[in-house]
Short mmCIF file of C-alpha atoms and ligand atoms in Angstrom, two decimals:
data_model
loop_
_atom_site.label_atom_id
_atom_site.label_comp_id
_atom_site.label_asym_id
_atom_site.label_seq_id
_atom_site.Cartn_x
_atom_site.Cartn_y
_atom_site.Cartn_z
CA MET A 1 199.91 28.10 -15.17
CA LYS A 2 199.05 24.61 -13.85
CA LYS A 3 199.20 24.64 -10.05
CA VAL A 4 199.70 21.41 -8.10
CA ILE A 5 200.31 20.41 -4.50
CA VAL A 6 202.96 17.83 -3.65
CA THR A 7 202.80 16.46 -0.11
CA GLY A 8 206.01 15.04 1.36
CA GLY A 9 208.08 17.24 -0.95
CA LEU A 10 210.99 17.60 1.47
CA GLY A 11 211.55 13.84 1.22
CA PHE A 12 213.35 11.71 -1.34
CA ILE A 13 210.79 11.08 -4.09
CA GLY A 14 208.75 14.23 -3.42
CA SER A 15 211.73 16.54 -3.94
CA ASN A 16 212.74 14.74 -7.14
CA LEU A 17 209.13 14.99 -8.35
CA ILE A 18 208.98 18.74 -7.63
CA GLU A 19 212.19 19.29 -9.61
CA LEU A 20 210.64 17.55 -12.61
CA LEU A 21 207.28 19.36 -12.25
CA LEU A 22 209.08 22.73 -12.20
CA GLU A 23 211.00 21.72 -15.33
CA LYS A 24 207.65 20.95 -16.94
CA LYS A 25 206.42 24.46 -16.00
CA TYR A 26 204.05 23.49 -13.22
CA LYS A 27 203.61 25.79 -10.22
CA VAL A 28 204.24 23.66 -7.13
CA ILE A 29 203.23 24.02 -3.50
CA ASN A 30 205.15 21.65 -1.25
CA ILE A 31 203.33 20.60 1.93
CA ASP A 32 205.47 18.72 4.43
CA LYS A 33 205.43 18.12 8.18
CA ASN A 34 209.24 18.33 8.21
CA THR A 35 209.84 15.01 10.01
CA TYR A 36 213.29 13.45 10.58
CA SER A 37 213.28 12.04 7.00
CA SER A 38 212.71 15.43 5.39
CA ASN A 39 215.61 17.62 4.39
CA PHE A 40 215.83 21.20 3.16
CA TYR A 41 219.01 20.16 1.34
CA ASN A 42 216.67 18.33 -1.07
CA VAL A 43 215.01 21.54 -2.25
CA LYS A 44 217.98 23.90 -2.24
CA GLU A 45 218.36 24.02 -6.05
CA PHE A 46 214.81 25.28 -6.60
CA LYS A 47 213.79 26.91 -3.32
CA LYS A 48 214.14 30.35 -4.93
CA ASN A 49 212.22 29.39 -8.07
CA LYS A 50 209.21 31.73 -8.28
CA ASN A 51 206.96 28.78 -9.12
CA TYR A 52 207.85 26.94 -5.91
CA SER A 53 206.57 27.50 -2.39
CA PHE A 54 206.67 25.56 0.85
CA ILE A 55 204.07 25.28 3.59
CA LYS A 56 204.79 23.36 6.77
CA CYS A 57 201.72 21.26 7.59
CA ASP A 58 200.82 17.76 8.75
CA ILE A 59 198.50 16.04 6.24
CA ALA A 60 196.50 14.81 9.24
CA ASN A 61 195.83 18.39 10.36
CA ARG A 62 192.47 19.94 9.51
CA LYS A 63 194.15 23.20 8.51
CA LEU A 64 195.12 21.38 5.30
CA ALA A 65 191.55 22.17 4.10
CA LYS A 66 192.30 25.91 4.21
CA ILE A 67 195.47 25.48 2.16
CA ILE A 68 193.78 23.35 -0.52
CA ASN A 69 190.73 25.63 -0.74
CA LYS A 70 192.89 28.73 -0.93
CA HIS A 71 195.26 27.48 -3.64
CA ARG A 72 192.73 25.42 -5.66
CA PRO A 73 195.31 23.09 -7.27
CA ILE A 74 194.48 21.13 -10.40
CA GLY A 75 196.24 18.18 -8.82
CA ILE A 76 197.50 16.76 -5.55
CA PHE A 77 200.33 14.22 -5.47
CA ASN A 78 200.26 12.59 -2.06
CA LEU A 79 203.71 11.33 -1.09
CA ALA A 80 203.69 12.32 2.58
CA ALA A 81 204.22 9.21 4.66
CA GLU A 82 206.31 7.48 7.26
CA THR A 83 208.38 5.19 5.06
CA HIS A 84 210.97 3.14 6.91
CA VAL A 85 209.93 -0.49 7.50
CA ASP A 86 212.37 -0.91 10.42
CA ARG A 87 210.90 2.11 12.20
CA SER A 88 207.39 0.72 11.68
CA ILE A 89 208.49 -2.42 13.54
CA ASP A 90 209.84 -0.40 16.47
CA GLY A 91 206.91 2.02 16.63
CA PRO A 92 203.92 1.65 14.28
CA GLU A 93 201.88 4.51 15.73
CA SER A 94 203.25 7.34 13.60
CA PHE A 95 202.64 5.13 10.53
CA ILE A 96 198.97 4.77 11.43
CA GLN A 97 198.75 8.50 12.10
CA SER A 98 200.39 9.77 8.90
CA ASN A 99 199.73 6.97 6.45
CA ILE A 100 196.12 6.18 7.40
CA ILE A 101 194.62 9.11 9.36
CA GLY A 102 196.56 11.58 7.20
CA VAL A 103 195.20 10.04 3.98
CA PHE A 104 191.71 9.93 5.47
CA ASN A 105 192.00 13.68 6.17
CA ILE A 106 193.13 14.39 2.59
CA LEU A 107 190.24 12.31 1.24
CA GLU A 108 187.64 14.11 3.36
CA ILE A 109 188.97 17.50 2.23
CA PHE A 110 189.34 16.43 -1.40
CA ARG A 111 185.84 14.90 -1.46
CA LYS A 112 184.30 18.32 -0.81
CA PHE A 113 186.88 20.27 -2.83
CA SER A 114 186.46 18.15 -5.97
CA VAL A 115 182.69 18.79 -6.16
CA LYS A 116 183.41 22.38 -7.18
CA ASN A 117 186.81 21.74 -8.75
CA LYS A 118 185.84 18.99 -11.13
CA LYS A 119 189.10 18.98 -13.10
CA SER A 120 191.31 18.45 -10.06
CA ARG A 121 192.84 15.00 -9.50
CA LEU A 122 194.41 13.24 -6.56
CA VAL A 123 197.31 10.86 -7.24
CA HIS A 124 198.03 8.72 -4.19
CA ILE A 125 201.54 7.26 -4.23
CA SER A 126 201.92 3.75 -2.85
CA THR A 127 204.27 0.82 -2.90
CA ASP A 128 204.76 -2.74 -4.19
CA GLU A 129 205.09 -3.84 -0.54
CA VAL A 130 201.28 -3.95 -0.24
CA TYR A 131 201.22 -7.22 -2.25
CA GLY A 132 203.46 -8.96 0.30
CA ASP A 133 206.02 -11.64 -0.43
CA ILE A 134 206.02 -12.66 -4.12
CA LEU A 135 208.27 -15.70 -4.38
CA THR A 136 207.62 -16.29 -8.09
CA GLY A 137 206.05 -14.36 -10.95
CA ARG A 138 205.12 -10.69 -10.97
CA THR A 139 202.01 -9.04 -9.48
CA LYS A 140 199.46 -7.25 -11.65
CA GLU A 141 197.26 -4.44 -10.32
CA ASN A 142 194.42 -6.84 -9.45
CA TYR A 143 196.63 -9.09 -7.29
CA PRO A 144 195.30 -9.37 -3.69
CA TYR A 145 196.95 -7.25 -1.00
CA ASN A 146 198.85 -9.19 1.66
CA PRO A 147 201.11 -6.73 3.53
CA SER A 148 203.74 -8.05 5.96
CA SER A 149 205.03 -5.04 7.93
CA PRO A 150 203.10 -2.31 9.76
CA TYR A 151 204.47 0.10 7.11
CA ALA A 152 203.08 -2.00 4.23
CA ALA A 153 199.78 -2.52 6.09
CA SER A 154 199.39 1.22 6.64
CA LYS A 155 199.99 1.88 2.93
CA ALA A 156 197.58 -0.94 1.96
CA SER A 157 194.96 0.57 4.22
CA SER A 158 195.33 4.01 2.62
CA ASP A 159 195.10 2.53 -0.89
CA HIS A 160 191.82 0.81 0.09
CA LEU A 161 190.51 4.08 1.53
CA VAL A 162 191.29 5.91 -1.72
CA SER A 163 189.58 3.29 -3.90
CA SER A 164 186.55 3.21 -1.59
CA TYR A 165 186.20 7.01 -1.93
CA VAL A 166 186.39 6.69 -5.72
CA ARG A 167 183.65 4.10 -5.71
CA THR A 168 181.40 5.64 -3.07
CA TYR A 169 181.89 9.38 -3.55
CA LYS A 170 183.15 9.33 -7.14
CA ILE A 171 186.24 11.39 -6.27
CA PRO A 172 188.74 11.77 -9.14
CA ALA A 173 191.65 9.81 -7.69
CA ILE A 174 194.26 7.33 -8.91
CA VAL A 175 196.62 5.04 -6.96
CA THR A 176 200.16 4.13 -8.04
CA ASN A 177 202.20 1.23 -6.65
CA CYS A 178 205.90 1.57 -7.29
CA SER A 179 208.84 -0.71 -6.60
CA ASN A 180 212.03 0.18 -4.65
CA ASN A 181 213.38 3.60 -5.66
CA TYR A 182 217.01 4.68 -5.55
CA GLY A 183 218.77 7.89 -6.57
CA PRO A 184 219.89 11.27 -5.20
CA LYS A 185 218.42 12.72 -1.98
CA GLN A 186 217.32 9.49 -0.28
CA HIS A 187 217.68 9.37 3.50
CA PRO A 188 220.73 7.23 4.37
CA GLU A 189 218.70 4.98 6.67
CA LYS A 190 217.67 3.20 3.42
CA LEU A 191 219.83 0.49 1.84
CA ILE A 192 221.59 2.16 -1.12
CA PRO A 193 222.52 5.53 0.45
CA LYS A 194 223.50 3.73 3.65
CA LEU A 195 225.89 1.49 1.72
CA ILE A 196 227.30 4.51 -0.11
CA TYR A 197 227.75 6.39 3.19
CA ASN A 198 229.57 3.41 4.71
CA ILE A 199 231.77 2.99 1.64
CA ILE A 200 232.76 6.66 1.66
CA THR A 201 233.38 6.69 5.44
CA ASN A 202 235.28 3.36 5.52
CA LYS A 203 232.72 1.28 7.43
CA LYS A 204 231.44 -2.28 7.05
CA LEU A 205 228.45 -2.78 4.78
CA PRO A 206 225.61 -4.34 6.82
CA ILE A 207 223.41 -6.71 4.82
CA TYR A 208 220.34 -8.37 6.39
CA GLY A 209 220.33 -12.19 6.57
CA LYS A 210 222.31 -13.68 3.71
CA GLY A 211 221.58 -10.79 1.35
CA LEU A 212 219.20 -12.88 -0.75
CA ASN A 213 216.18 -10.56 -0.51
CA SER A 214 215.24 -9.52 -4.01
CA ARG A 215 213.91 -6.07 -4.91
CA GLU A 216 212.87 -4.45 -8.18
CA TRP A 217 215.00 -1.30 -8.34
CA ILE A 218 213.83 1.78 -10.23
CA TYR A 219 215.66 5.08 -10.63
CA VAL A 220 213.69 7.82 -8.86
CA LYS A 221 213.41 10.07 -11.95
CA ASP A 222 211.78 7.22 -13.90
CA HIS A 223 209.21 6.90 -11.11
CA CYS A 224 208.58 10.67 -11.16
CA GLU A 225 208.09 10.67 -14.96
CA ALA A 226 205.53 7.89 -14.48
CA LEU A 227 203.68 9.87 -11.78
CA ILE A 228 203.32 12.87 -14.08
CA LYS A 229 202.10 10.59 -16.90
CA VAL A 230 199.53 9.07 -14.53
CA PHE A 231 198.41 12.53 -13.42
CA GLU A 232 198.08 13.82 -16.99
CA LYS A 233 196.74 10.73 -18.76
CA GLY A 234 195.77 8.10 -16.17
CA LYS A 235 192.21 6.84 -15.82
CA ILE A 236 190.29 7.84 -12.69
CA GLY A 237 189.77 4.99 -10.24
CA ASN A 238 192.62 2.95 -11.71
CA PHE A 239 195.69 1.53 -10.01
CA TYR A 240 199.01 1.62 -11.90
CA ASN A 241 202.05 -0.49 -11.06
CA ILE A 242 205.36 1.29 -11.75
CA GLY A 243 208.47 -0.86 -11.93
CA SER A 244 211.64 -1.53 -13.88
CA ASN A 245 211.05 -5.28 -14.34
CA LYS A 246 214.60 -5.78 -13.03
CA ASN A 247 215.06 -7.72 -9.79
CA VAL A 248 218.39 -7.83 -7.98
CA ILE A 249 219.29 -9.36 -4.62
CA ASN A 250 220.71 -7.08 -1.92
CA LEU A 251 224.07 -8.86 -1.96
CA ASP A 252 224.50 -8.05 -5.66
CA ILE A 253 223.50 -4.42 -5.06
CA SER A 254 226.33 -4.09 -2.54
CA LYS A 255 228.81 -5.78 -4.90
CA LYS A 256 227.80 -3.43 -7.71
CA LEU A 257 228.30 -0.39 -5.45
CA ILE A 258 231.72 -1.59 -4.31
CA LYS A 259 232.74 -2.00 -7.94
CA ILE A 260 231.54 1.51 -8.84
CA ALA A 261 233.25 2.97 -5.75
CA LYS A 262 236.56 1.29 -6.66
CA SER A 263 236.55 3.11 -9.97
CA LYS A 264 236.07 6.49 -8.24
CA ILE A 265 237.84 6.46 -4.86
CA LYS A 266 240.42 4.52 -2.88
CA LEU A 267 238.51 2.12 -0.63
CA GLY A 268 239.32 1.92 3.10
CA LYS A 269 240.23 -1.45 4.61
CA ASN A 270 236.92 -1.75 6.54
CA VAL A 271 234.79 -1.64 3.42
CA LYS A 272 233.50 -5.20 3.25
CA ILE A 273 230.13 -6.91 3.38
CA GLU A 274 228.95 -7.94 6.84
CA PHE A 275 225.86 -10.14 7.23
CA VAL A 276 223.68 -8.99 10.15
CA LYS A 277 220.61 -10.41 11.89
CA ASP A 278 217.61 -10.27 9.57
CA ARG A 279 214.65 -7.91 9.94
CA PRO A 280 211.60 -9.63 11.53
CA GLY A 281 208.98 -10.55 8.90
CA HIS A 282 211.38 -9.57 6.10
CA ASP A 283 209.76 -10.23 2.71
CA VAL A 284 211.97 -12.26 0.37
CA ARG A 285 210.87 -10.78 -2.92
CA TYR A 286 208.66 -8.12 -4.49
CA ALA A 287 208.12 -8.03 -8.23
CA LEU A 288 205.64 -5.99 -10.24
CA ASN A 289 204.07 -6.54 -13.62
CA SER A 290 204.00 -2.98 -15.03
CA ARG A 291 202.64 -3.78 -18.49
CA LYS A 292 199.51 -1.71 -17.91
CA ILE A 293 201.28 1.67 -17.58
CA ILE A 294 203.71 0.76 -20.38
CA LYS A 295 200.88 -0.12 -22.77
CA LYS A 296 198.13 2.31 -21.78
CA LEU A 297 200.17 5.40 -20.87
CA LYS A 298 203.21 4.78 -23.10
CA TRP A 299 205.65 5.13 -20.19
CA LYS A 300 208.80 3.12 -19.78
CA PRO A 301 211.83 3.41 -17.49
CA LYS A 302 214.84 4.99 -19.21
CA ILE A 303 217.71 4.48 -16.77
CA ASN A 304 219.24 1.04 -16.37
CA LEU A 305 220.48 -0.12 -12.99
CA ASN A 306 224.22 0.13 -13.64
CA SER A 307 224.13 3.69 -14.94
CA GLY A 308 221.56 4.71 -12.30
CA LEU A 309 223.76 3.36 -9.51
CA LYS A 310 226.77 5.14 -10.97
CA GLN A 311 224.87 8.45 -11.12
CA THR A 312 223.61 7.90 -7.58
CA PHE A 313 227.08 7.16 -6.20
CA GLU A 314 228.45 10.25 -7.94
CA TRP A 315 225.66 12.42 -6.51
CA TYR A 316 226.45 11.41 -2.92
CA LEU A 317 230.16 11.77 -3.54
CA ASN A 318 229.62 15.30 -4.89
CA ASN A 319 227.20 16.12 -2.07
CA ILE A 320 229.11 14.93 0.98
CA LYS A 321 227.48 17.83 2.87
CA TYR A 322 224.16 16.02 2.41
CA PHE A 323 225.25 13.38 4.93
CA LYS A 324 226.20 16.12 7.38
CA SER A 325 222.68 17.54 7.09
CA VAL A 326 221.23 14.26 8.45
CA ASN A 327 221.32 13.31 12.13
CA LYS A 328 224.23 10.83 12.33
CA ASP A 329 222.35 8.65 14.80
CA ASP A 330 219.60 8.18 12.18
CA ILE A 331 222.20 6.77 9.77
CA VAL A 332 224.19 4.40 11.95
CA ARG A 333 221.64 3.19 14.54
CA ARG A 334 220.21 -0.26 13.76
CA LEU A 335 216.39 -0.27 14.03
CA GLY A 336 213.65 -2.85 13.64
CA LEU A 337 214.93 -5.59 15.91
CA LYS A 338 212.30 -5.19 18.63
CA THR A 339 209.67 -7.94 18.43
N1 NAD B 401 211.22 5.01 -1.44
C1 NAD B 401 210.66 4.03 -2.11
O1 NAD B 401 211.35 3.09 -2.57
C2 NAD B 401 209.17 4.02 -2.36
C3 NAD B 401 208.65 3.07 -3.25
C4 NAD B 401 207.27 3.10 -3.52
C5 NAD B 401 206.46 4.04 -2.91
N2 NAD B 401 207.00 4.94 -2.02
C6 NAD B 401 206.09 5.90 -1.40
O2 NAD B 401 206.48 7.20 -1.88
C7 NAD B 401 206.23 8.18 -0.87
C8 NAD B 401 207.49 8.98 -0.61
O3 NAD B 401 208.53 8.09 -0.18
P1 NAD B 401 210.01 8.61 0.12
O4 NAD B 401 210.91 7.45 -0.08
O5 NAD B 401 210.24 9.86 -0.62
O6 NAD B 401 209.89 8.93 1.67
P2 NAD B 401 210.71 9.92 2.60
O7 NAD B 401 210.67 9.31 3.96
O8 NAD B 401 212.02 10.27 2.00
O9 NAD B 401 209.83 11.26 2.59
C9 NAD B 401 208.58 11.34 3.20
C10 NAD B 401 208.26 12.81 3.42
O10 NAD B 401 206.93 12.88 3.98
C11 NAD B 401 206.92 13.81 5.05
N3 NAD B 401 205.84 13.45 5.98
C12 NAD B 401 205.76 12.34 6.76
N4 NAD B 401 204.61 12.35 7.47
C13 NAD B 401 203.95 13.50 7.12
C14 NAD B 401 202.73 14.07 7.49
N5 NAD B 401 201.92 13.48 8.39
N6 NAD B 401 202.34 15.23 6.93
C15 NAD B 401 203.15 15.86 6.03
N7 NAD B 401 204.34 15.38 5.63
C16 NAD B 401 204.74 14.20 6.17
C17 NAD B 401 208.30 13.71 5.67
O11 NAD B 401 208.61 14.86 6.43
C18 NAD B 401 209.19 13.51 4.45
O12 NAD B 401 209.63 14.74 3.93
C19 NAD B 401 205.71 7.42 0.35
O13 NAD B 401 204.31 7.51 0.36
C20 NAD B 401 206.15 6.00 0.11
O14 NAD B 401 205.28 5.08 0.72
C21 NAD B 401 208.33 4.95 -1.73
#
């Protein structure tokens, strides 16, 4: 049986990826530090699966070497990271620690491990935010990095570290840069689940600035399918953009969610859009050119935005307990205004 490690598997994308890997008959070891953004609710459907196990560990901790050497995985998907841009504005230190030092630790361990385990591969999961503000056009993989927030800069730094280790030490690693994900199990500090939470609990829907920031939304399962394709068929040392090619401004996302909600529940009188002070350094637009993965690895996204949003809304509605499993203060408190 093919054994892989997923780091950050108690988080949003990691837990969705594990679900898919188990469906595809992989044996999965989930390594997670169990930070505020992690949630055991996310793994409850498969926590008893005999092919799944969990180990609590910080990717920046040297004891990670023991775990990797003991389990000898044929692959490591690195998703462990601090991920909320607003938090990175308030306090960048944990982002440097997990997203840069943590990746450095993985690379040092993997560099030695891969000498004897030649078939093993590291897939490092990154973001479109590393390219910075893209006012027109769409960025290809060779577009220069120009990150705007401490979060994006920490991810950019880790991507550079990975590619330098490929070049210098010839480690078998690949980097993926994906656009904004949405779907079940995302922490409600992020836009879409926060809007859904506020709709369900009859609160105003806070939108930064005038709601004109444009993001390329991809359903999380489409991203996870792409990651497995990259792991199985991707070329070592390559970067792969993963996007839906579909940009939508935040204002339209909230209007779409209100429309979906109206067809499912009776809306409270407070449910209306409220424009709030913008995030400092807020990028206007990200947009990826994902032709490389579509052409070379024969992947394409399957779920369009309207049906993905509908499925997402339904998931949160059917999993109201999920919101209760998250610290309420982490949902409602506004972050990222300190400059
Ligand atoms: N969410 C998106 O739209 C998006 C888009 C592109 C790329 N990504 C990348 O995908 C990855 C996963 O994102 P997500 O949205 O699932 O994030 P998330 O915040 O939901 O989950 C991150 C997980 O990593 C764990 N973690 C954090 N620091 C750790 C450490 N030092 N050691 C071990 N575990 C640690 C957390 O406990 C949490 O379970 C991140 O690397 C992120 O940069 C996210």
